[in-house]
Coordinates of N, CA and C in Angstrom, one line a residue:
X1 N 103.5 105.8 -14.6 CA 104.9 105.8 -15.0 C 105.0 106.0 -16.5
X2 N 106.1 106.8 -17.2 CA 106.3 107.1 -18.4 C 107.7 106.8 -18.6
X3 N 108.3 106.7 -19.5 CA 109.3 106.2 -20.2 C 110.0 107.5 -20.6
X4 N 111.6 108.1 -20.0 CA 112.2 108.9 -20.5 C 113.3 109.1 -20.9
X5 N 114.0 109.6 -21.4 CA 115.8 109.8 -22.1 C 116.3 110.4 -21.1
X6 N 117.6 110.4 -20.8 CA 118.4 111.5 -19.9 C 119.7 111.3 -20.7
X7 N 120.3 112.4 -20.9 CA 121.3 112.6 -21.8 C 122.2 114.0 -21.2
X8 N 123.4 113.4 -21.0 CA 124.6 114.4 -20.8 C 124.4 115.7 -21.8
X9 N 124.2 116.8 -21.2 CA 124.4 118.0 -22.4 C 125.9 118.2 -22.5
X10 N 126.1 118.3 -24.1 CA 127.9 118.2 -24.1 C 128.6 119.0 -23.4
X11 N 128.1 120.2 -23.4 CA 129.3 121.2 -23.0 C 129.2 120.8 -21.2
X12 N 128.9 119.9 -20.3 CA 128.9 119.3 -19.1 C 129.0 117.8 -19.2
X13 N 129.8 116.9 -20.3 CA 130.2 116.0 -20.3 C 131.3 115.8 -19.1
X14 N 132.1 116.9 -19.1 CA 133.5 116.4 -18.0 C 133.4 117.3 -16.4
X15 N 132.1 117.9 -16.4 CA 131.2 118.1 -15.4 C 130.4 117.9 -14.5
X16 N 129.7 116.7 -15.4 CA 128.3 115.8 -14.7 C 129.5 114.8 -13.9
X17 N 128.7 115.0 -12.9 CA 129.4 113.8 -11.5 C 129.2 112.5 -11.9
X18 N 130.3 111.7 -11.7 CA 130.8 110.2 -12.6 C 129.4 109.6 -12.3
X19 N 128.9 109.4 -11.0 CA 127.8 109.0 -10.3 C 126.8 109.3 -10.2
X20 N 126.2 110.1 -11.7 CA 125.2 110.8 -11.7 C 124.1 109.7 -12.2
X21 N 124.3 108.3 -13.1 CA 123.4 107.5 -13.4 C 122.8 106.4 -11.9
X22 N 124.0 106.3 -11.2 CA 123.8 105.4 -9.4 C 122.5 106.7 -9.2
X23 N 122.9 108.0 -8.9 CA 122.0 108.9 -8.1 C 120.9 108.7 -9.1
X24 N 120.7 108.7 -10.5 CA 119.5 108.6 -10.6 C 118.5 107.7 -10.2
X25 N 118.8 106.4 -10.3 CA 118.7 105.1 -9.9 C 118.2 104.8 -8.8
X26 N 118.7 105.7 -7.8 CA 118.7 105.4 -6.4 C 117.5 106.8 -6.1
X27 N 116.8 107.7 -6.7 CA 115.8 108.1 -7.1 C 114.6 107.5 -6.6
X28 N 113.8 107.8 -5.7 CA 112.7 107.2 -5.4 C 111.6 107.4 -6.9
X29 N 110.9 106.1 -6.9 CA 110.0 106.1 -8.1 C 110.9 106.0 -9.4
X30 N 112.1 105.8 -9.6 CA 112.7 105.6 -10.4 C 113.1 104.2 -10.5
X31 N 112.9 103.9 -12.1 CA 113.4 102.5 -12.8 C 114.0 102.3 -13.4
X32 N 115.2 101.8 -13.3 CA 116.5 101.6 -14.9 C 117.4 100.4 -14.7
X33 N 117.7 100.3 -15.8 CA 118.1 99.5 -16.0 C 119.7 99.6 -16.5
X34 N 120.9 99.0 -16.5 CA 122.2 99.3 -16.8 C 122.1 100.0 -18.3
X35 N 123.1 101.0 -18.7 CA 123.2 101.7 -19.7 C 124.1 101.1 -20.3
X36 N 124.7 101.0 -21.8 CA 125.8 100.9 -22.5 C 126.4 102.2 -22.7
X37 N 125.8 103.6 -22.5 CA 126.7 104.2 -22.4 C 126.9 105.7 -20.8
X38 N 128.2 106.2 -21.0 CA 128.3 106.9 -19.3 C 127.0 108.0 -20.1
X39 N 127.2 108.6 -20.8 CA 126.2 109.5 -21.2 C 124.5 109.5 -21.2
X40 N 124.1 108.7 -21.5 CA 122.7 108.5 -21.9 C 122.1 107.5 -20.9
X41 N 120.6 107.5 -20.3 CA 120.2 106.3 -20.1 C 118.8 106.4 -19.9
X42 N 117.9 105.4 -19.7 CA 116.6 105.3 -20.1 C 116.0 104.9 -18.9
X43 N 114.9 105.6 -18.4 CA 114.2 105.4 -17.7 C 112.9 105.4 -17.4
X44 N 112.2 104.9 -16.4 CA 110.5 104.8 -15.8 C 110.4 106.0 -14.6
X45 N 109.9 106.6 -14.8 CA 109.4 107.7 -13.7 C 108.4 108.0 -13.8
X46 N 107.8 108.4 -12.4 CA 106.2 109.0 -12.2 C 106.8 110.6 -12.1
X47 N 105.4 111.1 -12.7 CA 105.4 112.9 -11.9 C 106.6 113.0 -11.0
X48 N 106.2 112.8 -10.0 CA 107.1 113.5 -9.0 C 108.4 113.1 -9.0
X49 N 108.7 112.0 -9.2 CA 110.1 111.7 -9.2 C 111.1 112.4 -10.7
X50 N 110.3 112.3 -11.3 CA 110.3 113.5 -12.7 C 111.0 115.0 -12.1
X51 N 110.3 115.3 -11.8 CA 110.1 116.7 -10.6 C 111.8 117.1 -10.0
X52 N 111.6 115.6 -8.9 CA 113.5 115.5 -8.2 C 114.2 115.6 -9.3
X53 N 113.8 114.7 -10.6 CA 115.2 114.5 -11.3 C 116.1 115.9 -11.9
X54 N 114.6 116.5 -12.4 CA 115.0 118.1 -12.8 C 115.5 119.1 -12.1
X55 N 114.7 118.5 -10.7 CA 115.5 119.8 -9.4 C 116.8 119.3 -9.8
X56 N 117.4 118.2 -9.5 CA 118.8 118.1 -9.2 C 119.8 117.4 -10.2
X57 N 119.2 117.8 -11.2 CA 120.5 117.4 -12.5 C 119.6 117.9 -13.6
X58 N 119.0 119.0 -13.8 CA 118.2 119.5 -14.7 C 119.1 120.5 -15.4
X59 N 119.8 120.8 -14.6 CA 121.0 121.7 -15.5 C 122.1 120.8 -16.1
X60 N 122.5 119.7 -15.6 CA 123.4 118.8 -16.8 C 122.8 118.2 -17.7
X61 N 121.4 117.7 -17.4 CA 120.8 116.5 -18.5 C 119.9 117.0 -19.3
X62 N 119.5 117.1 -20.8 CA 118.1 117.1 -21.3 C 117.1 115.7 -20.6
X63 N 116.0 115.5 -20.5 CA 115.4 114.8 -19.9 C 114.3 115.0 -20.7
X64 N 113.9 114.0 -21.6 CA 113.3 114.0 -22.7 C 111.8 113.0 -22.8
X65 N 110.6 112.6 -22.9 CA 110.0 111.6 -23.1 C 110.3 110.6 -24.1
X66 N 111.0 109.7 -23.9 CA 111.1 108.5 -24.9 C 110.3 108.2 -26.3
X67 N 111.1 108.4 -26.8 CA 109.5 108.6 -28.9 C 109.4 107.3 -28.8
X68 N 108.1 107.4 -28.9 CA 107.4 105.7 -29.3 C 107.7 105.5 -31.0
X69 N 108.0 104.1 -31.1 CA 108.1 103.8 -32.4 C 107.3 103.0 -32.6
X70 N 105.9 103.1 -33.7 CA 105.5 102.5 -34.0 C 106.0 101.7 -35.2
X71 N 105.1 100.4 -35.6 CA 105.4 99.4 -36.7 C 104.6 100.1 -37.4
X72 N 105.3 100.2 -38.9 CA 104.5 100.8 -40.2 C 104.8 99.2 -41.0
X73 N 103.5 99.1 -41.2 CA 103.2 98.2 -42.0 C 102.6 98.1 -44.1

C-alpha cells in the first residue's frame, strides 16, 4: 500500500461527478479517510486498485504519490 493525492483538474471542477470521492472509497483496496475539501483527497492504495482508479477517473483527477516530508534537523 502507498500513499496518494487525487485532485480535481480545474478545467473539470463542475464536471467531476459530486460522488466521485464515495466512488473512490468504495474502491476495492482503497483507504480514506473524510476530506476537508470536495476537490482533493488522500489516500492508501495497492497496484491494482491504483490501476481502477486511473481506468475510471484518470481523465478528471491528477493522481499523484504523496511527498514525504521529512524532519530537517
Amino acid at each position: 500500500m502507498s500513499t496518494y493525492v487525487l485532485a480535481v483538474r480545474r478545467e473539470f471542477r463542475e464536471a467531476v461527478p459530486a460522488d466521485w470521492q464515495a466512488r473512490v472509497r468504495a474502491t476495492s483496496g482503497v483507504s480514506a479517510g473524510e476530506s476537508a475539501s470536495p476537490h482533493r483527497m488522500q489516500i492508501e492504495a495497492d497496484a491494482e486498485s491504483l490501476d481502477l482508479l486511473r481506468a475510471e477517473f484518470g481523465g478528471w483527477l491528477h493522481i499523484e504519490p504523496a511527498a514525504r516530508r521529512e524532519r530537517l534537523e
